[in-house]
PDB file of C-alpha atoms and ligand atoms in Angstrom:
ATOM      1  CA  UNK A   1      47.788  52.439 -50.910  1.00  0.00           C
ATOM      2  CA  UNK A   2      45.902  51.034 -54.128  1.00  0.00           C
ATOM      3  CA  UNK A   3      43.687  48.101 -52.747  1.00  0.00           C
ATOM      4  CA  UNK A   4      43.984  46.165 -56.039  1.00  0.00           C
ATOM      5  CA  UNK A   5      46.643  47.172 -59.383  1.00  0.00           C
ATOM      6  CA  UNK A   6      46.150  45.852 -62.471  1.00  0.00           C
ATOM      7  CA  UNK A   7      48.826  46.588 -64.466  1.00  0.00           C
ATOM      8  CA  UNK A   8      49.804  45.541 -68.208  1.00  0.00           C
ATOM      9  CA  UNK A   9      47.719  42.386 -67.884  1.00  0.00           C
ATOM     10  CA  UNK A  10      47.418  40.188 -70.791  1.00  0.00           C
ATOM     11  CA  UNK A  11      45.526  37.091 -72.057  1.00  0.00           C
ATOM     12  CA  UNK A  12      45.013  35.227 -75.017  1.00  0.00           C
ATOM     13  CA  UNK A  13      42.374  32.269 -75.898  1.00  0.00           C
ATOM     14  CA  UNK A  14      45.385  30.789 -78.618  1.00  0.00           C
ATOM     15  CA  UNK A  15      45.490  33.102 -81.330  1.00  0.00           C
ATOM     16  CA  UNK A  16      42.940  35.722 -79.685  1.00  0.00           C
ATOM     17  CA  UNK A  17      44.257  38.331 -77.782  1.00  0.00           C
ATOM     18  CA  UNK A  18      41.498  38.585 -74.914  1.00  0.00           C
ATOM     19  CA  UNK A  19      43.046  41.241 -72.514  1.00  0.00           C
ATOM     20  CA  UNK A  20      45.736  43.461 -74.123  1.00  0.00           C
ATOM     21  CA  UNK A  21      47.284  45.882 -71.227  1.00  0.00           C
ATOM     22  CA  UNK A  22      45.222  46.059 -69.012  1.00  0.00           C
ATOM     23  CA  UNK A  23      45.669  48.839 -66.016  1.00  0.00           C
ATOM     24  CA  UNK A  24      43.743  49.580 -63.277  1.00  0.00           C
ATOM     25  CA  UNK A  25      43.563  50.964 -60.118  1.00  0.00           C
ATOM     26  CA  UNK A  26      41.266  50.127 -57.423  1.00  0.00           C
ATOM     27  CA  UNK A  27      41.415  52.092 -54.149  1.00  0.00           C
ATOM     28  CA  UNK A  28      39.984  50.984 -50.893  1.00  0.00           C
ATOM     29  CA  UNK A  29      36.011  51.425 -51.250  1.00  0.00           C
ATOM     30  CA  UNK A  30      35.340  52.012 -54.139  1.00  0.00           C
ATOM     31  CA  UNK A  31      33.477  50.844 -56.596  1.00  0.00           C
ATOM     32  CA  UNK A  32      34.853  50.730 -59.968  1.00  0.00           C
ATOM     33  CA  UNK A  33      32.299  49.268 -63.205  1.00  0.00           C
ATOM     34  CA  UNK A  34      33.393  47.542 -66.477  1.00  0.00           C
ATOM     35  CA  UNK A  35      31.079  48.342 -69.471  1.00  0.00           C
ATOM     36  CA  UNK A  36      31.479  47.506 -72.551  1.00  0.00           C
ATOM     37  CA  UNK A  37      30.237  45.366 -75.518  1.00  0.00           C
ATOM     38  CA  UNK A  38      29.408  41.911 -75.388  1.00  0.00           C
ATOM     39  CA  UNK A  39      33.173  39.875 -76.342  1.00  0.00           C
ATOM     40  CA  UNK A  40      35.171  42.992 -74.664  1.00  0.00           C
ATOM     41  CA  UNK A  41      36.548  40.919 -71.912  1.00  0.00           C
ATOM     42  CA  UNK A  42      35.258  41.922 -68.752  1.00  0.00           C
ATOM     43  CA  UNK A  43      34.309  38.520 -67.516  1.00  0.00           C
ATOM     44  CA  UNK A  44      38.139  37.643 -68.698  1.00  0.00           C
ATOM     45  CA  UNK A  45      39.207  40.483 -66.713  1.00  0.00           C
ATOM     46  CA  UNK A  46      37.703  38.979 -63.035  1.00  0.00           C
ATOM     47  CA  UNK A  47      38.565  35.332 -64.087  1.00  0.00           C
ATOM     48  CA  UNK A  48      42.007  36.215 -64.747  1.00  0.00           C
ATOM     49  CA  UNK A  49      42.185  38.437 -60.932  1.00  0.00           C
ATOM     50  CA  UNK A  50      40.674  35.005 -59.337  1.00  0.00           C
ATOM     51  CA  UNK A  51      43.092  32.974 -60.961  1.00  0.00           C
ATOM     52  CA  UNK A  52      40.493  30.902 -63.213  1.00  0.00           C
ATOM     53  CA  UNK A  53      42.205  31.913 -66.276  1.00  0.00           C
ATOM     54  CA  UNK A  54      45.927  32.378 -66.314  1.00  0.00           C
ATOM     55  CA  UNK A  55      47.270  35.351 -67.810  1.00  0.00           C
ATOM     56  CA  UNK A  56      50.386  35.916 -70.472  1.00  0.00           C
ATOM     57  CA  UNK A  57      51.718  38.769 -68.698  1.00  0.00           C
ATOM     58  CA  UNK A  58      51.606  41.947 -66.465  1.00  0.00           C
ATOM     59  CA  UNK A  59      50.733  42.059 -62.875  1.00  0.00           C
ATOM     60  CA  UNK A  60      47.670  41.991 -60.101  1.00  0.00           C
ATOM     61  CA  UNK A  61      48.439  43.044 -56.837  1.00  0.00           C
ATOM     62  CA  UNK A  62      46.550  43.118 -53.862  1.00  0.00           C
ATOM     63  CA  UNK A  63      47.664  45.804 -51.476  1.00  0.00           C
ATOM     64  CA  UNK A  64      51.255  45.872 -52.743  1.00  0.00           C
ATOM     65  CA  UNK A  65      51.494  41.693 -52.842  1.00  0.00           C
ATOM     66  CA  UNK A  66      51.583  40.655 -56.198  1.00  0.00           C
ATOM     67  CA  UNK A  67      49.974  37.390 -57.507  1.00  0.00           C
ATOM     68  CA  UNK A  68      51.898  34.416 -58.655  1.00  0.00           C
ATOM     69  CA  UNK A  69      49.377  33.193 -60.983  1.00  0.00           C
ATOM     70  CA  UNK A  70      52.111  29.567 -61.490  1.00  0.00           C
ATOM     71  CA  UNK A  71      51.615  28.986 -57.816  1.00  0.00           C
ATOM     72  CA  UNK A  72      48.933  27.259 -56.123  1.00  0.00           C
ATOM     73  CA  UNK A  73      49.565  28.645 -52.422  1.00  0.00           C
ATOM     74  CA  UNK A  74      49.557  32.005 -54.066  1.00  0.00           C
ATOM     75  CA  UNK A  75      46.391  31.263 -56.171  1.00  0.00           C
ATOM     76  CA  UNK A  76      44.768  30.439 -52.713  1.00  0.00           C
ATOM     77  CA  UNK A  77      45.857  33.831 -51.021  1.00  0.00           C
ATOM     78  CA  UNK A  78      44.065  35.505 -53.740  1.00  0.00           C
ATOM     79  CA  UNK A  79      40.637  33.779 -53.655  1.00  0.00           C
ATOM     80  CA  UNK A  80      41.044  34.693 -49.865  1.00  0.00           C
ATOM     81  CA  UNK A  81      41.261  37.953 -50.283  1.00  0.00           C
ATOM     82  CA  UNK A  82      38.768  38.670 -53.476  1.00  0.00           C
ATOM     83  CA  UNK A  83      35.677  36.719 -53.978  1.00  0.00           C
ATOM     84  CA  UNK A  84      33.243  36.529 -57.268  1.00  0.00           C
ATOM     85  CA  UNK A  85      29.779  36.194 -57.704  1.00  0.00           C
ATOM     86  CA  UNK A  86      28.525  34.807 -61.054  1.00  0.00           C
ATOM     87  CA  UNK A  87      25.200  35.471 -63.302  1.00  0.00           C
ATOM     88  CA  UNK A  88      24.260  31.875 -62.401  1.00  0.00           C
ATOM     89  CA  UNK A  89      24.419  32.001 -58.988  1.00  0.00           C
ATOM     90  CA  UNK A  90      25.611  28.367 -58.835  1.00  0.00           C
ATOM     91  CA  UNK A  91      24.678  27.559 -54.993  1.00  0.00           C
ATOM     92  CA  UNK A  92      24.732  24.224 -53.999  1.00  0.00           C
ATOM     93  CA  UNK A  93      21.260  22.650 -54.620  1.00  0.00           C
ATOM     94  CA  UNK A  94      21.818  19.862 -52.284  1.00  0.00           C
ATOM     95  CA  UNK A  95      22.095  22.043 -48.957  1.00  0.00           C
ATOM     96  CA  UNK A  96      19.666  24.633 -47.212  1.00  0.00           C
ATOM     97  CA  UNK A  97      20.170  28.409 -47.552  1.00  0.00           C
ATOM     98  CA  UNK A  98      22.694  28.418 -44.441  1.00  0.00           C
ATOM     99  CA  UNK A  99      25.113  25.900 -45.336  1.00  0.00           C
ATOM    100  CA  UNK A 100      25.212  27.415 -48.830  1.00  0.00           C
ATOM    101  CA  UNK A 101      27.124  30.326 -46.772  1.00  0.00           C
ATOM    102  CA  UNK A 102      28.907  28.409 -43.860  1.00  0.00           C
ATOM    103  CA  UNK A 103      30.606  25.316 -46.190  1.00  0.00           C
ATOM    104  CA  UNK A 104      33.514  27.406 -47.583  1.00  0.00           C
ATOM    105  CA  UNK A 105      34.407  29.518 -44.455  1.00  0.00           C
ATOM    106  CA  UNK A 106      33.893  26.378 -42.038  1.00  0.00           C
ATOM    107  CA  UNK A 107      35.525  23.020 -44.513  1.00  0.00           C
ATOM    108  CA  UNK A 108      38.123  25.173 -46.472  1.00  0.00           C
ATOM    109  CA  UNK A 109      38.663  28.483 -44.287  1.00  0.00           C
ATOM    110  CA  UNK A 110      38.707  25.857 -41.608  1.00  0.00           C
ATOM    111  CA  UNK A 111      36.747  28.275 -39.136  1.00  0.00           C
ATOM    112  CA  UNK A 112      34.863  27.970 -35.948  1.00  0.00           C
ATOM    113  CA  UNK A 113      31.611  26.339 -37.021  1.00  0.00           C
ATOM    114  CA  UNK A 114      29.605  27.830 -34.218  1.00  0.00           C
ATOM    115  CA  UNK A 115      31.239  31.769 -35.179  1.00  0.00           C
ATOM    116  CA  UNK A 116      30.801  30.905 -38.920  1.00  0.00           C
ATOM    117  CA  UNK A 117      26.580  30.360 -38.519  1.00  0.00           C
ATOM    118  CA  UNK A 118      26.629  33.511 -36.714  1.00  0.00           C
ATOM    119  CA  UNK A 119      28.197  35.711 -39.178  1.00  0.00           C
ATOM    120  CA  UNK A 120      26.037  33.391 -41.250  1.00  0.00           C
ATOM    121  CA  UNK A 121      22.755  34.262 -40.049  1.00  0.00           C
ATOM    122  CA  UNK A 122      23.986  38.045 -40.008  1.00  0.00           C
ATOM    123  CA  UNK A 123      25.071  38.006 -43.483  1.00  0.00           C
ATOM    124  CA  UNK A 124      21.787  36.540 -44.320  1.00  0.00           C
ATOM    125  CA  UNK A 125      19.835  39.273 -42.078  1.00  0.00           C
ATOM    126  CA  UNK A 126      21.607  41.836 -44.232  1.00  0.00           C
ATOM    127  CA  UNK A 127      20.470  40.735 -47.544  1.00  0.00           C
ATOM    128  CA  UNK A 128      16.703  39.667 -46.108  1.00  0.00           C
ATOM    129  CA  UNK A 129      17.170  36.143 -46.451  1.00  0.00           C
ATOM    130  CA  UNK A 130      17.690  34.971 -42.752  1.00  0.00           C
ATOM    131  CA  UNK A 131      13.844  33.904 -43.003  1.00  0.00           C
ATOM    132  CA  UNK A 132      14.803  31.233 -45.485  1.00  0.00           C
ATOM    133  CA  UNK A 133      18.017  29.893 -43.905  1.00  0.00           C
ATOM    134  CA  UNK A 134      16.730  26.548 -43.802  1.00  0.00           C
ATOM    135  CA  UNK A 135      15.018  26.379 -47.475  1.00  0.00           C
ATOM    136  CA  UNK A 136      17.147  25.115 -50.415  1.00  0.00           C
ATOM    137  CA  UNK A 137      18.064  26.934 -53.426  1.00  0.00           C
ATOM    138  CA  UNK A 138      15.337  25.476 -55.512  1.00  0.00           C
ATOM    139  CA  UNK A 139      12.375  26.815 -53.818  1.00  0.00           C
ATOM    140  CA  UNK A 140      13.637  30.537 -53.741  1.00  0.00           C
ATOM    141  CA  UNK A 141      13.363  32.896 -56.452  1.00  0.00           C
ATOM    142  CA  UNK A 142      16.061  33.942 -58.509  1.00  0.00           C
ATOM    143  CA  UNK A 143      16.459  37.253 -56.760  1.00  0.00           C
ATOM    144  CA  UNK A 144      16.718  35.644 -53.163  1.00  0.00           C
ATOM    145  CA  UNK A 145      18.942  32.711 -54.741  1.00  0.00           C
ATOM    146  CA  UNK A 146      21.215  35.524 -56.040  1.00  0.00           C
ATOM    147  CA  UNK A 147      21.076  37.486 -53.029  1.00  0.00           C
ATOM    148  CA  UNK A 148      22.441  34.191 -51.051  1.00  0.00           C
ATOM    149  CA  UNK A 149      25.455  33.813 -53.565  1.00  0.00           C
ATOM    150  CA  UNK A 150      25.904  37.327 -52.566  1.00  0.00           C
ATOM    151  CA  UNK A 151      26.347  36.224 -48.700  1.00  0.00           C
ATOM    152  CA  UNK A 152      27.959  33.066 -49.520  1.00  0.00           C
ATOM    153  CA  UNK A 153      30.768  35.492 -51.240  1.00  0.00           C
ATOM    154  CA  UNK A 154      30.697  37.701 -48.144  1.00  0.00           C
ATOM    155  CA  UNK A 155      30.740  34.820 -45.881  1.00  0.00           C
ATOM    156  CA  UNK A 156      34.645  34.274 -47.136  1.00  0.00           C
ATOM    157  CA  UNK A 157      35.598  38.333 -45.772  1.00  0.00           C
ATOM    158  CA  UNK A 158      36.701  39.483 -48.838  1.00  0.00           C
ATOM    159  CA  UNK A 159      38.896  42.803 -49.430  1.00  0.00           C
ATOM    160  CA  UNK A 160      37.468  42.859 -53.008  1.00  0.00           C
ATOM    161  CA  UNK A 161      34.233  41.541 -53.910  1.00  0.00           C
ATOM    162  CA  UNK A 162      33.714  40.812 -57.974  1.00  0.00           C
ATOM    163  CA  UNK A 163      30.472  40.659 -59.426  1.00  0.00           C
ATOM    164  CA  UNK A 164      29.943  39.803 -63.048  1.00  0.00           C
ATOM    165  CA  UNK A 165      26.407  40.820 -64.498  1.00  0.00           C
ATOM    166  CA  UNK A 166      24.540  39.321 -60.988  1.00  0.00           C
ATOM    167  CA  UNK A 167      21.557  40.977 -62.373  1.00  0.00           C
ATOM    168  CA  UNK A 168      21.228  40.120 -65.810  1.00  0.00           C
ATOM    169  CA  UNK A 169      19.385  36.553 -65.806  1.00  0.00           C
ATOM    170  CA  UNK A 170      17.074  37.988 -63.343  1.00  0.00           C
ATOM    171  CA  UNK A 171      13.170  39.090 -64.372  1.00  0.00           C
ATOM    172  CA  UNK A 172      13.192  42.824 -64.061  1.00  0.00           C
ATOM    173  CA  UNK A 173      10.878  42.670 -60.803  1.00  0.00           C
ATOM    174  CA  UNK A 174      13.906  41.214 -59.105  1.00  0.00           C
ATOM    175  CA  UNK A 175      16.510  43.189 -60.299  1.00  0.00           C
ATOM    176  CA  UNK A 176      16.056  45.828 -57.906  1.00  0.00           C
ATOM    177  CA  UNK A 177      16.678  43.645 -54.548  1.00  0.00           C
ATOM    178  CA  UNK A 178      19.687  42.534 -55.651  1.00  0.00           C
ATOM    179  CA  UNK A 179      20.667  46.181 -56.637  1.00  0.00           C
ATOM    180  CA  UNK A 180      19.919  47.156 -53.227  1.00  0.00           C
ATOM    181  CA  UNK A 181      21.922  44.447 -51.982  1.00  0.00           C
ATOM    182  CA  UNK A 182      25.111  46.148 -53.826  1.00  0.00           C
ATOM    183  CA  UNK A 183      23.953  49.382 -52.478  1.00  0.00           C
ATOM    184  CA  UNK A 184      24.405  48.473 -49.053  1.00  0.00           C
ATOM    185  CA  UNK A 185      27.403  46.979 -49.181  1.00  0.00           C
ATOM    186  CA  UNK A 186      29.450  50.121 -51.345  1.00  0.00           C
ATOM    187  CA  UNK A 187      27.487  52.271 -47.902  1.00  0.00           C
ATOM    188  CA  UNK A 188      29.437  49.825 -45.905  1.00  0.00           C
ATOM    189  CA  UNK A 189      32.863  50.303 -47.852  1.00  0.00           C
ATOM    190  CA  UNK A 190      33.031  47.143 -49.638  1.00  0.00           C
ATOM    191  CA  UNK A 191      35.594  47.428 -52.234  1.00  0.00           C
ATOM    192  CA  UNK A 192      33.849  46.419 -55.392  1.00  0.00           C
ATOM    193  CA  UNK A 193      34.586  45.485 -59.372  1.00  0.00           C
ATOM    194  CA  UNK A 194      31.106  46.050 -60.904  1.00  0.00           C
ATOM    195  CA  UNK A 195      30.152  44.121 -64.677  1.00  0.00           C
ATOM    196  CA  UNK A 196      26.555  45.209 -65.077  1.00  0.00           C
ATOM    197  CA  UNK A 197      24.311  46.685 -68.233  1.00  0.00           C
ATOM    198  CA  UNK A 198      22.299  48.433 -65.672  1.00  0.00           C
ATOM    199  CA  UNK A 199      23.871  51.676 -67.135  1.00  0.00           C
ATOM    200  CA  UNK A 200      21.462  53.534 -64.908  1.00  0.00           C
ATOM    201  CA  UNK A 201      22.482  51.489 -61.963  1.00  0.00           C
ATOM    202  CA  UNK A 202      26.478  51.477 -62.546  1.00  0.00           C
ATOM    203  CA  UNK A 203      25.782  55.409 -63.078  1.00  0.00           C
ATOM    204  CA  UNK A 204      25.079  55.842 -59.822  1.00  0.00           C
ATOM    205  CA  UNK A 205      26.825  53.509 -57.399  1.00  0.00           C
ATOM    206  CA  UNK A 206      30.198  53.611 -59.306  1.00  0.00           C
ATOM    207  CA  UNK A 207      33.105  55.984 -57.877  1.00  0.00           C
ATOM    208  CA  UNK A 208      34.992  54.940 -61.770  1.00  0.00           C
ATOM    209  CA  UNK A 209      34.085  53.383 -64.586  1.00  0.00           C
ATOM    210  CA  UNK A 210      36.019  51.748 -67.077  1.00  0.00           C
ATOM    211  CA  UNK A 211      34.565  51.474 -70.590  1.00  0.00           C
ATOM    212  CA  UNK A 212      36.386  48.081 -72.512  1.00  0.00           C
ATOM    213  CA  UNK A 213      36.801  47.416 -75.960  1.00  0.00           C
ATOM    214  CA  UNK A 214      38.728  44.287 -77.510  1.00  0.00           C
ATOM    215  CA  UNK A 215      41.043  43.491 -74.579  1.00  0.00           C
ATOM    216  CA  UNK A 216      41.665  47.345 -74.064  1.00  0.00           C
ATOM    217  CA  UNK A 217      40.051  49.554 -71.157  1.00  0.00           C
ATOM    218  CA  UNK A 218      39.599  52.741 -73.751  1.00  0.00           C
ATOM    219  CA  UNK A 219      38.289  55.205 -71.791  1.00  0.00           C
ATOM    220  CA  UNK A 220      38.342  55.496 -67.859  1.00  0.00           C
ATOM    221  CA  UNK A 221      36.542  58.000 -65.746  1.00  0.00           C
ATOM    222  CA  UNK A 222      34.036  59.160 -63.001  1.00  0.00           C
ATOM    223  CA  UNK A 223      30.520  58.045 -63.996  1.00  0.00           C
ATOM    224  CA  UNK A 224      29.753  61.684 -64.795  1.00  0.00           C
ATOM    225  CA  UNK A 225      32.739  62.047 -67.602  1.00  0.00           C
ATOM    226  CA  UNK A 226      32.052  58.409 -69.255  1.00  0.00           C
ATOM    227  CA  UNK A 227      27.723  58.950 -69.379  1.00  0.00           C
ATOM    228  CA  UNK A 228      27.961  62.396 -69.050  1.00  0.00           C
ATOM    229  CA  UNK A 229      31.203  63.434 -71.627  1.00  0.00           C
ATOM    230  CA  UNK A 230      32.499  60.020 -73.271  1.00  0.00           C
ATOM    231  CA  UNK A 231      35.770  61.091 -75.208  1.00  0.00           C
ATOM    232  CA  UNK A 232      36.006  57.931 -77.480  1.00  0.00           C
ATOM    233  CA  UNK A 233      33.700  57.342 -80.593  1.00  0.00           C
ATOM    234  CA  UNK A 234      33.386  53.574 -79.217  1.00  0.00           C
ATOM    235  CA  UNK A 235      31.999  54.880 -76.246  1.00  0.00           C
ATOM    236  CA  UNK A 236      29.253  57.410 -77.518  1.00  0.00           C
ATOM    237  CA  UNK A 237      27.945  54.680 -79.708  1.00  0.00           C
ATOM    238  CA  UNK A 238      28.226  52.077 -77.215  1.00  0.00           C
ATOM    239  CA  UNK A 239      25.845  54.476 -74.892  1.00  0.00           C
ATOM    240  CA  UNK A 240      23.646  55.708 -77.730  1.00  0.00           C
ATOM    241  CA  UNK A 241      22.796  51.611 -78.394  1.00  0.00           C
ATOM    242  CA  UNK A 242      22.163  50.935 -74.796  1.00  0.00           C
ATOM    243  CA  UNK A 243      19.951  54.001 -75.009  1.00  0.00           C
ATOM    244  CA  UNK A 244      17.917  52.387 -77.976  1.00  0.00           C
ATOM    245  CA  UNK A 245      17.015  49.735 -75.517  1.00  0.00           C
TER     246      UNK A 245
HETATM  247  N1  LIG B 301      36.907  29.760 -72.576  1.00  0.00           N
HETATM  248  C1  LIG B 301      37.092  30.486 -73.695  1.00  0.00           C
HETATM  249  N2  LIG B 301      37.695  29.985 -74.775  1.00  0.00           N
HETATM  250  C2  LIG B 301      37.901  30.716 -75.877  1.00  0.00           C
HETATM  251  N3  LIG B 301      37.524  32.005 -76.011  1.00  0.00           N
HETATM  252  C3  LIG B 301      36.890  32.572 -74.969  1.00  0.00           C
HETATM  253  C4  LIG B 301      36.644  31.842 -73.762  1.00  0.00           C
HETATM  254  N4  LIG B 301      36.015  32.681 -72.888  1.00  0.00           N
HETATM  255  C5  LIG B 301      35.871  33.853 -73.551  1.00  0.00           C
HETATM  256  N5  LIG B 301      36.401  33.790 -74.781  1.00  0.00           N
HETATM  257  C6  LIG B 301      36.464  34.898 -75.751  1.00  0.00           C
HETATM  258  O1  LIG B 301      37.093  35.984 -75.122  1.00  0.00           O
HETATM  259  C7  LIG B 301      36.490  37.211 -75.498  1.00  0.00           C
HETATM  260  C8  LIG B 301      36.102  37.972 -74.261  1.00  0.00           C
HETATM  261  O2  LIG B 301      35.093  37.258 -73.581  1.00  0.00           O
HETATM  262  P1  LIG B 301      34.475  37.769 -72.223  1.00  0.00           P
HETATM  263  O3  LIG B 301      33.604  36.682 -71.728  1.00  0.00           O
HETATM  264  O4  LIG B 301      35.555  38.247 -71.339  1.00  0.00           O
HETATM  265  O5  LIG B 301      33.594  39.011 -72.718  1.00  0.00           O
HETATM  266  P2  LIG B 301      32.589  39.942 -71.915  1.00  0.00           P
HETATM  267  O6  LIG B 301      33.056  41.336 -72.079  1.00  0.00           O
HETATM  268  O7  LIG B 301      32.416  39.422 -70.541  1.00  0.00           O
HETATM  269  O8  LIG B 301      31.245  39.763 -72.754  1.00  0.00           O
HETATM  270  P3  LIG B 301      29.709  39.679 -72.281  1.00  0.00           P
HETATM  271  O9  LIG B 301      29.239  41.093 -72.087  1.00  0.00           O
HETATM  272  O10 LIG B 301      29.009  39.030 -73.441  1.00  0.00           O
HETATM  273  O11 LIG B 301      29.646  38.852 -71.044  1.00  0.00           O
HETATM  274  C9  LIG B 301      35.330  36.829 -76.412  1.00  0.00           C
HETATM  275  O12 LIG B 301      35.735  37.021 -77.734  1.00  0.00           O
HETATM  276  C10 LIG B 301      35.080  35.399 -76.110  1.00  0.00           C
HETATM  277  O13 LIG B 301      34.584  34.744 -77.238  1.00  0.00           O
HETATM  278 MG1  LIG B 302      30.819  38.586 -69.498  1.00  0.00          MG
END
């Protein structure tokens, strides 16, 4: 069974079509990468799975259960079961490093405080971060910060973890903890949807990768046939400009 299916999903900003049929499949650990150009909608594309942004039409399930994007309780079951990190990390500034991770499970998830700080403290161990459990966001860099949103995502037990360019408004030094990070978890099985311009990076961790153009997934592959053999026109010259880089 397909751990998340994506299929004929649409979604307009008024007059602009933003998604237009999307499919997808996503099968239990694996990591599958959007690339594409910058307006192509692959941040529309995890918004719409988590709800944030309703959709016109098609369907998102989640092992077999499909979303009801018009109800709430149904909206709730999803952001149980996938989870999304951001570019900005947005963790709360206003509490340490471990209550960033526990607030969620423990006020919302309504879970055992004392359980919650140790899967906590592990999650934090995992990413190198338990040493700063009690600093706050503001005196960490934006690697570790990012690297905490990472936990505080894990912290929920996702099926499906999204992450949407968590590298890209990092200095390059930093980049590669946080790629490490991701590493570790697709060793582990995590189920991931990747949105990165580390073409070298989505290269290698991704099991599929979906190249999007306008609202349309035009070419979809193994990391070798997309880099290696791209098909489409679009997609040669989107890799020959990220090669000019
Ligand atoms: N809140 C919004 N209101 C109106 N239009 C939007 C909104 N969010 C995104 N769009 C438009 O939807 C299209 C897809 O945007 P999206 O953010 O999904 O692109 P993207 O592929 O993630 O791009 P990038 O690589 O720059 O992050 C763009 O044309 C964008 O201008
Ligand atoms: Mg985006």
């Amino acid at each position: 069974m397909s751990q998340l299916e994506i299929v004929g999903l649409k979604c307009s900003y008024g007059e602009h079509r933003v998604l237009d049929g999307i499919n997808l499949t996503v099968n239990p650990g694996e990591i599958v990468s959007l690339i594409g150009g910058s307006g192509s909608g692959k941040s529309t594309l995890l918004r719409v799975i988590m709800g944030l942004t309703k959709p016109e039409g098609g369907a998102v399930r989640v092992k077999n259960d499909e979303v009801d994007y018009d109800s709430a309780q149904s909206v709730r079951e999803i952001r149980e079961k996938v989870a999304i990190v951001f570019q900005q990390y947005n963790l709360f500034q206003n509490m340490s490093v471990l209550q960033n991770v526990m607030v969620t499970p423990v006020k919302v998830q309504k879970r055992d405080p004392s359980s919650v700080r140790e899967e906590a403290l592990a999650l934090l161990e995992k990413v190198g971060m338990r040493h700063k459990s009690e600093a706050f966001p503001a005196n960490l860099s934006g690697g570790q910060q990012q690297r905490v949103a990472i936990s505080r995502a894990l912290a929920l037990k996702p099926q499906i973890l999204l992450l949407d360019e968590v590298t890209s408004a990092l200095d390059p030094e930093l980049v590669g903890e946080v790629l490490n990070t991701v590493r570790q978890l697709s060793r582990e099985g995590m189920t991931m949807i990747l949105v990165s311009h580390e073409m070298n990076f989505v290269r290698e961790v991704s099991h599929k990768v979906a190249m999007m153009d306008q609202g349309k997934i035009i070419e979809f592959g193994t990391p070798d046939q997309i880099f290696g053999a791209p098909q489409q026109k679009r997609t040669l010259d989107f890799m020959k400009k990220i090669a000019w880089h």
